[in-house]
Amino acid sequence: LLDLAKSNQLRLKLKTEIVRMLKSPKVKNMSRNFLGQWLQLRNLDFKSVSFSDFPSFNRALINDSRVETEEYFQYIIAEDRSILELLDSNYSFLNQRLANHYDIKNVNGDQFRKVELTDKRRGGLLTQASVLLVTSYPTRTSLVLRGKYVLENFLGFTPPNPPPEMPSLADKENSKDKTLRERIQMHAANETCASCHSKFDPMGYALENFDGVGKWRTEESGKALNTKGTLLSGESFDGVAELKDVLVKNKKDLFTKCL
């Protein structure tokens, strides 16, 4: 690179040099640093999980979740695949422990390998435990954090911070038997709150089938989950599979620009 620069050839041969560098083993460091910043995977180093609330989870799975995302991203780079596969795909990279966490059968051993996925519950970054962990609290999910995360990190929009006088979501006595969605809707009933929540809550609703550690579920507090949402731009969806379809089909230009 220095020799090319000295001879004023670097700009002319930039694409060739980028392709060459992307084939180097050193690119794994670039991937790790990029994902640590873009997807906030660095936060996994300090992630606190309530193991009493999630007894089947452990710290080894936190590291596994990071490896899955890094291997996945690195594969897309190495194979020069479409970046839209970051939004949805029919494969991921799993070992036995993480596959068991996802209820995926016939994956044995500690080694990570490419695994074909048989349904749309998994596939793409939004369904991976790493992303779901960094957008959850220690004891529960946060559809607000998740929706805001998609808006900022996948579509490139940063909503304003809530006014300092706005009350936080609290586990009030009259809301303990309600789902998180119902409690959020109570909180966002205030017009000032609703103006921001309407921008990102719908995408958070679609991810509520994943609990605070990324395991699939169909109900909360004994109630069936409502994962329907409608974006301000008009697209409606029910659950993560349909949200991914909307992002791939209707938001790919925003995603590409953001990435």
Coordinates of C-alpha atoms in Angstrom, one line a residue:
L1 CA 0.0 0.0 0.0
L2 CA 2.8 2.4 0.8
D3 CA 4.6 1.6 -2.4
L4 CA 1.5 2.2 -4.4
A5 CA 0.9 5.5 -2.6
K6 CA 4.4 6.7 -3.2
S7 CA 4.0 6.0 -7.0
N8 CA 0.6 7.6 -7.0
Q9 CA -1.1 4.3 -8.0
L10 CA -3.1 3.6 -4.9
R11 CA -6.2 5.5 -5.9
L12 CA -6.2 3.8 -9.3
K13 CA -5.8 0.3 -7.8
L14 CA -7.9 0.9 -4.6
K15 CA -10.6 -1.7 -5.5
T16 CA -8.0 -4.4 -6.2
E17 CA -6.3 -3.7 -2.9
I18 CA -9.5 -3.8 -1.0
V19 CA -10.4 -7.2 -2.5
R20 CA -6.9 -8.5 -1.7
M21 CA -7.1 -7.3 1.9
L22 CA -10.5 -8.8 2.5
K23 CA -9.0 -12.2 1.7
S24 CA -6.4 -11.8 4.4
P25 CA -6.9 -13.6 7.8
K26 CA -6.4 -10.1 9.3
V27 CA -9.9 -9.2 8.2
K28 CA -11.3 -11.1 11.2
N29 CA -10.0 -8.3 13.4
M30 CA -11.8 -5.8 11.3
S31 CA -15.0 -7.7 11.5
R32 CA -14.7 -8.1 15.3
N33 CA -14.1 -4.4 15.8
F34 CA -16.8 -3.3 13.3
L35 CA -19.4 -5.5 14.9
G36 CA -18.3 -4.4 18.4
Q37 CA -19.1 -0.8 17.4
W38 CA -22.0 -1.2 14.9
L39 CA -24.0 -3.9 16.8
Q40 CA -22.6 -2.9 20.2
L41 CA -21.3 -6.5 20.8
R42 CA -18.6 -5.0 23.0
N43 CA -21.4 -4.6 25.6
L44 CA -21.5 -8.4 25.9
D45 CA -18.3 -8.3 27.8
F46 CA -20.2 -6.6 30.7
K47 CA -23.6 -8.2 30.1
S48 CA -25.5 -9.0 33.2
V49 CA -28.1 -11.7 33.0
S50 CA -30.4 -12.8 35.8
F51 CA -29.7 -16.6 35.8
S52 CA -32.6 -17.1 38.3
D53 CA -35.0 -15.7 35.6
F54 CA -33.2 -17.7 32.8
P55 CA -32.0 -20.9 34.5
S56 CA -31.1 -22.6 31.3
F57 CA -28.7 -19.8 30.3
N58 CA -25.1 -19.4 31.2
R59 CA -22.1 -17.2 30.5
A60 CA -20.7 -19.7 27.9
L61 CA -23.8 -18.9 25.8
I62 CA -23.0 -15.2 25.9
N63 CA -19.6 -15.9 24.2
D64 CA -21.2 -18.4 21.8
S65 CA -23.7 -15.7 20.7
R66 CA -20.8 -13.4 19.9
V67 CA -19.0 -16.1 17.9
E68 CA -22.2 -16.8 15.9
T69 CA -22.5 -13.2 14.8
E70 CA -18.8 -12.9 14.0
E71 CA -18.7 -16.1 12.0
Y72 CA -21.8 -15.1 10.2
F73 CA -20.6 -11.7 9.2
Q74 CA -17.2 -13.0 8.2
Y75 CA -18.8 -15.6 6.0
I76 CA -20.7 -13.0 4.1
I77 CA -17.5 -11.0 3.5
A78 CA -15.4 -14.0 2.6
E79 CA -18.0 -15.4 0.1
D80 CA -18.8 -11.9 -1.2
R81 CA -22.5 -12.5 -0.5
S82 CA -25.3 -9.9 -0.5
I83 CA -25.4 -7.7 2.5
L84 CA -29.2 -8.2 2.6
E85 CA -28.4 -11.6 4.1
L86 CA -27.5 -9.7 7.2
L87 CA -31.2 -9.0 7.4
D88 CA -32.4 -12.5 6.6
S89 CA -31.0 -15.8 5.5
N90 CA -31.6 -19.6 5.7
Y91 CA -28.4 -20.4 7.6
S92 CA -26.3 -19.4 10.6
F93 CA -23.2 -20.6 12.4
L94 CA -23.9 -22.7 15.5
N95 CA -22.3 -25.1 17.9
Q96 CA -24.3 -27.7 19.9
R97 CA -24.8 -25.5 23.0
L98 CA -26.2 -22.6 21.0
A99 CA -28.2 -24.8 18.8
N100 CA -29.8 -26.4 21.9
H101 CA -30.6 -22.9 23.1
Y102 CA -32.4 -22.2 19.8
D103 CA -34.1 -25.6 19.9
I104 CA -32.3 -26.7 16.7
K105 CA -31.6 -30.4 16.5
N106 CA -28.7 -32.5 15.1
V107 CA -25.8 -30.1 15.8
N108 CA -23.2 -31.8 17.9
G109 CA -19.9 -30.7 19.4
D110 CA -18.3 -27.4 20.4
Q111 CA -17.1 -26.4 17.0
F112 CA -19.1 -23.8 15.1
R113 CA -20.3 -24.8 11.7
K114 CA -22.7 -23.5 9.0
V115 CA -26.2 -24.8 9.8
E116 CA -29.2 -24.7 7.4
L117 CA -32.3 -23.2 9.0
T118 CA -35.7 -24.8 8.4
D119 CA -38.0 -21.9 9.4
K120 CA -38.0 -18.1 9.5
R121 CA -37.9 -17.8 13.2
R122 CA -34.1 -17.7 12.9
G123 CA -31.9 -16.2 10.1
G124 CA -30.4 -12.8 10.0
L125 CA -28.8 -10.6 12.7
L126 CA -32.1 -9.7 14.4
T127 CA -32.8 -13.3 15.4
Q128 CA -29.3 -13.9 16.9
A129 CA -28.8 -14.1 20.6
S130 CA -26.0 -11.5 20.6
V131 CA -28.3 -8.8 19.3
L132 CA -31.2 -9.9 21.5
L133 CA -29.0 -9.9 24.6
V134 CA -27.6 -6.4 24.1
T135 CA -31.2 -5.1 23.6
S136 CA -32.6 -6.6 26.8
Y137 CA -32.4 -5.9 30.5
P138 CA -31.0 -8.6 32.9
T139 CA -34.5 -9.9 33.8
R140 CA -36.6 -9.2 30.7
T141 CA -36.8 -8.1 27.1
S142 CA -37.2 -4.4 26.1
L143 CA -39.3 -3.9 23.0
V144 CA -38.3 -0.2 23.3
L145 CA -34.6 -0.9 23.3
R146 CA -35.0 -3.4 20.5
G147 CA -37.1 -1.2 18.3
K148 CA -34.8 1.8 18.8
Y149 CA -31.8 -0.4 18.0
V150 CA -33.3 -1.4 14.7
L151 CA -34.2 2.1 13.8
E152 CA -30.7 3.4 14.6
N153 CA -28.4 0.6 13.6
F154 CA -30.3 -0.8 10.6
L155 CA -32.2 2.1 9.2
G156 CA -30.0 5.1 10.2
F157 CA -32.4 7.2 12.2
T158 CA -31.8 8.3 15.8
P159 CA -34.9 9.4 17.7
P160 CA -34.5 12.2 20.3
N161 CA -34.0 11.3 23.9
P162 CA -37.1 11.4 26.1
P163 CA -37.7 14.7 28.0
P164 CA -36.2 14.4 31.5
E165 CA -39.6 14.9 33.1
M166 CA -41.1 11.8 31.4
P167 CA -41.7 8.9 33.8
S168 CA -39.9 5.6 33.2
L169 CA -41.7 2.3 32.7
A170 CA -42.4 1.0 36.1
D171 CA -43.7 -2.4 37.4
K172 CA -46.8 -0.8 39.0
E173 CA -49.2 -2.9 41.0
N174 CA -52.0 -2.5 38.4
S175 CA -49.7 -3.7 35.5
K176 CA -48.0 -6.8 37.0
D177 CA -50.4 -9.1 35.2
K178 CA -50.0 -7.4 31.8
T179 CA -47.6 -8.2 29.0
L180 CA -44.7 -5.8 28.3
R181 CA -46.5 -4.6 25.2
E182 CA -49.6 -3.7 27.3
R183 CA -47.5 -1.9 29.9
I184 CA -45.6 0.0 27.2
Q185 CA -48.9 1.1 25.6
M186 CA -50.0 2.4 29.0
H187 CA -46.8 4.4 29.3
A188 CA -47.0 5.7 25.7
A189 CA -50.6 6.8 26.1
N190 CA -49.2 10.3 26.9
E191 CA -49.1 12.2 23.6
T192 CA -45.5 13.4 24.1
C193 CA -44.4 9.8 24.6
A194 CA -46.4 8.4 21.7
S195 CA -44.7 10.7 19.2
C196 CA -41.4 8.9 19.6
H197 CA -42.7 5.4 20.6
S198 CA -44.7 5.1 17.4
K199 CA -41.4 5.3 15.4
F200 CA -39.8 2.3 17.0
D201 CA -42.1 0.3 19.2
P202 CA -43.7 -1.6 16.3
M203 CA -40.4 -3.2 15.4
G204 CA -39.9 -4.1 19.0
Y205 CA -43.3 -5.8 19.1
A206 CA -42.2 -8.1 16.2
L207 CA -39.2 -9.3 18.3
E208 CA -41.1 -10.1 21.5
N209 CA -41.2 -13.8 20.6
F210 CA -37.6 -13.8 21.8
D211 CA -37.1 -13.6 25.5
G212 CA -34.3 -11.7 27.3
V213 CA -31.7 -14.2 26.3
G214 CA -32.9 -14.8 22.8
K215 CA -34.9 -18.0 23.3
W216 CA -38.1 -18.5 21.4
R217 CA -41.4 -18.1 23.3
T218 CA -45.1 -17.7 22.4
E219 CA -46.5 -16.2 25.6
E220 CA -45.7 -13.9 28.5
S221 CA -47.3 -13.8 31.9
G222 CA -49.6 -16.6 30.7
K223 CA -50.9 -14.5 27.8
A224 CA -50.3 -15.1 24.1
L225 CA -47.9 -12.6 22.7
N226 CA -49.2 -10.0 20.2
T227 CA -46.3 -9.4 17.8
K228 CA -48.2 -7.2 15.2
G229 CA -46.9 -3.8 14.3
T230 CA -47.3 -1.1 11.7
L231 CA -44.6 1.3 10.7
L232 CA -45.2 5.0 10.2
S233 CA -44.5 4.4 6.5
G234 CA -47.6 2.1 6.4
E235 CA -46.1 -1.4 6.3
S236 CA -47.7 -3.9 8.6
F237 CA -46.3 -7.2 9.9
D238 CA -46.8 -9.9 12.5
G239 CA -43.7 -11.3 14.0
V240 CA -40.0 -11.4 13.1
A241 CA -40.4 -13.3 9.8
E242 CA -42.7 -10.7 8.4
L243 CA -40.6 -7.8 9.8
K244 CA -37.6 -9.2 8.0
D245 CA -39.6 -9.4 4.8
V246 CA -40.5 -5.7 5.1
L247 CA -36.9 -4.7 5.8
V248 CA -35.5 -6.7 2.9
K249 CA -38.2 -5.6 0.4
N250 CA -39.0 -2.1 1.4
K251 CA -36.1 -0.8 3.5
K252 CA -33.1 -2.2 1.7
D253 CA -31.9 1.2 0.4
L254 CA -32.0 2.6 4.0
F255 CA -30.2 -0.4 5.3
T256 CA -27.5 -0.3 2.7
K257 CA -26.9 3.4 3.2
C258 CA -26.8 2.9 7.0
L259 CA -24.4 0.0 6.8

